[in-house]
Amino acid sequence: MAESTQRGVRWTVFGVLLFMLVVVLSFIHRVGEPRLMSLAETRANGLFLFDTPRDPGAFSLMDHHGTPFTRDALTNRWTMIFFGFTHCPDICPTTLAELAELKAQLVDTEANDLQVVMLTVDPARDTPARLAEYVPYFHRGFWA
């Protein structure tokens, strides 16, 4: 084979490999880049963001330390409220673990003050003592 033909084949192979590398790197960048969900997507996933803060009115609950939890605990803080129960076999612990991971990701951001509160839907079995064992397992800063 002539030297010029070999050189042409090498450049063609090099060009094809370079093109494939660019395509693969573009794909990796696109897949690895986080994307904000649209409002419709967030609602389809069960998340609701209110345009203006909602006043929950006066209330008093008992937290897992046995102290009152009132609306004052929600003042001037972003709060994620999760409804669950300690005897839940899979969804509740999975969700709390994901919320703990989110909280860990927010440590060095301005959203670090995010408060996560679990409200039990089974108060007969979810006593403050039981909640005090359960909730801190996922994150020591969570309230129940």
Short mmCIF file of C-alpha atoms in Angstrom, two decimals:
data_model
loop_
_atom_site.label_atom_id
_atom_site.label_comp_id
_atom_site.label_asym_id
_atom_site.label_seq_id
_atom_site.Cartn_x
_atom_site.Cartn_y
_atom_site.Cartn_z
CA MET A 1 0.00 0.00 0.00
CA ALA A 2 1.34 3.42 -0.86
CA GLU A 3 2.50 5.69 1.94
CA SER A 4 -0.03 8.39 1.02
CA THR A 5 -2.87 5.85 1.18
CA GLN A 6 -1.72 4.66 4.61
CA ARG A 7 -1.55 8.26 5.81
CA GLY A 8 -5.10 8.84 4.50
CA VAL A 9 -6.37 5.74 6.32
CA ARG A 10 -4.70 6.85 9.55
CA TRP A 11 -6.26 10.31 9.33
CA THR A 12 -9.66 8.78 8.59
CA VAL A 13 -9.40 6.42 11.58
CA PHE A 14 -8.17 9.29 13.76
CA GLY A 15 -11.06 11.49 12.61
CA VAL A 16 -13.66 8.78 13.25
CA LEU A 17 -12.22 8.05 16.73
CA LEU A 18 -12.14 11.77 17.55
CA PHE A 19 -15.75 12.15 16.43
CA MET A 20 -16.80 9.15 18.54
CA LEU A 21 -14.96 10.58 21.56
CA VAL A 22 -16.76 13.92 21.18
CA VAL A 23 -20.14 12.14 20.92
CA VAL A 24 -19.45 9.99 24.01
CA LEU A 25 -18.22 12.96 26.07
CA SER A 26 -21.23 15.04 25.02
CA PHE A 27 -23.55 12.22 26.07
CA ILE A 28 -21.81 11.83 29.44
CA HIS A 29 -22.01 15.58 30.04
CA ARG A 30 -25.70 15.67 29.12
CA VAL A 31 -26.62 12.68 31.31
CA GLY A 32 -24.50 13.82 34.25
CA GLU A 33 -25.84 17.38 34.25
CA PRO A 34 -28.67 17.87 36.76
CA ARG A 35 -31.85 19.27 35.30
CA LEU A 36 -34.52 21.31 37.02
CA MET A 37 -37.96 19.77 36.83
CA SER A 38 -40.82 21.78 35.41
CA LEU A 39 -43.74 22.72 37.65
CA ALA A 40 -45.84 19.98 36.03
CA GLU A 41 -43.11 17.39 36.69
CA THR A 42 -42.80 18.38 40.34
CA ARG A 43 -46.54 18.09 40.84
CA ALA A 44 -46.60 14.72 39.07
CA ASN A 45 -43.98 13.58 41.62
CA GLY A 46 -46.10 14.76 44.55
CA LEU A 47 -44.16 17.95 45.31
CA PHE A 48 -45.91 21.25 45.77
CA LEU A 49 -44.26 24.65 45.96
CA PHE A 50 -46.56 27.44 46.99
CA ASP A 51 -45.92 30.89 45.51
CA THR A 52 -46.55 32.53 48.86
CA PRO A 53 -46.12 31.08 52.34
CA ARG A 54 -49.25 29.49 53.78
CA ASP A 55 -50.30 30.22 57.34
CA PRO A 56 -51.05 26.89 59.04
CA GLY A 57 -52.89 28.65 61.86
CA ALA A 58 -52.29 27.98 65.51
CA PHE A 59 -51.46 24.39 66.40
CA SER A 60 -49.58 22.49 69.05
CA LEU A 61 -48.10 19.03 68.60
CA MET A 62 -45.69 17.08 70.76
CA ASP A 63 -42.28 16.39 69.26
CA HIS A 64 -40.12 13.32 69.80
CA HIS A 65 -38.45 15.05 72.77
CA GLY A 66 -41.81 15.45 74.49
CA THR A 67 -41.85 19.24 74.04
CA PRO A 68 -44.52 21.27 72.23
CA PHE A 69 -44.02 21.80 68.50
CA THR A 70 -45.93 24.90 67.40
CA ARG A 71 -46.08 27.12 64.36
CA ASP A 72 -43.23 29.16 65.87
CA ALA A 73 -40.90 26.29 64.92
CA LEU A 74 -41.82 26.92 61.27
CA THR A 75 -41.27 30.68 61.28
CA ASN A 76 -38.63 32.00 58.87
CA ARG A 77 -37.44 28.52 57.88
CA TRP A 78 -38.03 26.32 54.90
CA THR A 79 -39.67 23.13 56.11
CA MET A 80 -40.31 19.82 54.38
CA ILE A 81 -43.14 17.93 56.04
CA PHE A 82 -43.32 14.17 55.60
CA PHE A 83 -46.34 12.13 56.66
CA GLY A 84 -45.42 8.60 57.69
CA PHE A 85 -45.25 6.07 60.51
CA THR A 86 -42.56 4.01 62.19
CA HIS A 87 -44.05 0.61 61.31
CA CYS A 88 -44.03 1.45 57.60
CA PRO A 89 -42.05 -1.34 55.91
CA ASP A 90 -40.49 0.40 52.92
CA ILE A 91 -41.73 3.77 51.65
CA CYS A 92 -41.23 5.71 54.90
CA PRO A 93 -37.66 4.61 55.67
CA THR A 94 -36.69 5.01 52.03
CA THR A 95 -38.11 8.54 51.93
CA LEU A 96 -36.43 9.51 55.21
CA ALA A 97 -33.12 8.15 53.92
CA GLU A 98 -33.50 10.20 50.73
CA LEU A 99 -34.36 13.30 52.77
CA ALA A 100 -31.23 12.69 54.89
CA GLU A 101 -29.18 12.48 51.70
CA LEU A 102 -30.72 15.75 50.50
CA LYS A 103 -29.92 17.37 53.85
CA ALA A 104 -26.30 16.18 53.53
CA GLN A 105 -26.05 17.70 50.05
CA LEU A 106 -27.27 21.06 51.37
CA VAL A 107 -24.68 21.35 54.16
CA ASP A 108 -22.45 23.92 52.46
CA THR A 109 -25.26 25.90 50.82
CA GLU A 110 -27.60 28.66 51.89
CA ALA A 111 -30.36 26.01 52.09
CA ASN A 112 -28.56 24.27 54.97
CA ASP A 113 -31.24 25.56 57.36
CA LEU A 114 -33.87 23.32 55.74
CA GLN A 115 -35.97 21.66 58.42
CA VAL A 116 -37.43 18.17 57.92
CA VAL A 117 -40.44 17.22 60.03
CA MET A 118 -42.13 13.81 60.09
CA LEU A 119 -45.76 13.89 61.15
CA THR A 120 -46.99 10.47 62.15
CA VAL A 121 -50.22 9.09 60.78
CA ASP A 122 -50.21 6.39 63.49
CA PRO A 123 -50.12 8.26 66.82
CA ALA A 124 -51.40 5.22 68.74
CA ARG A 125 -48.15 3.31 68.10
CA ASP A 126 -45.78 6.18 67.32
CA THR A 127 -45.20 7.48 70.82
CA PRO A 128 -42.64 10.22 71.43
CA ALA A 129 -40.27 7.56 72.79
CA ARG A 130 -40.64 5.43 69.65
CA LEU A 131 -40.19 8.46 67.39
CA ALA A 132 -37.10 9.49 69.40
CA GLU A 133 -35.53 6.12 68.50
CA TYR A 134 -36.68 6.11 64.88
CA VAL A 135 -36.22 9.58 63.39
CA PRO A 136 -32.65 10.39 64.56
CA TYR A 137 -31.51 7.12 62.97
CA PHE A 138 -31.94 8.84 59.59
CA HIS A 139 -30.68 12.30 60.61
CA ARG A 140 -30.12 13.80 64.04
CA GLY A 141 -31.62 17.11 62.89
CA PHE A 142 -34.99 15.67 61.83
CA TRP A 143 -38.08 16.36 63.94
CA ALA A 144 -41.02 14.08 64.53
#
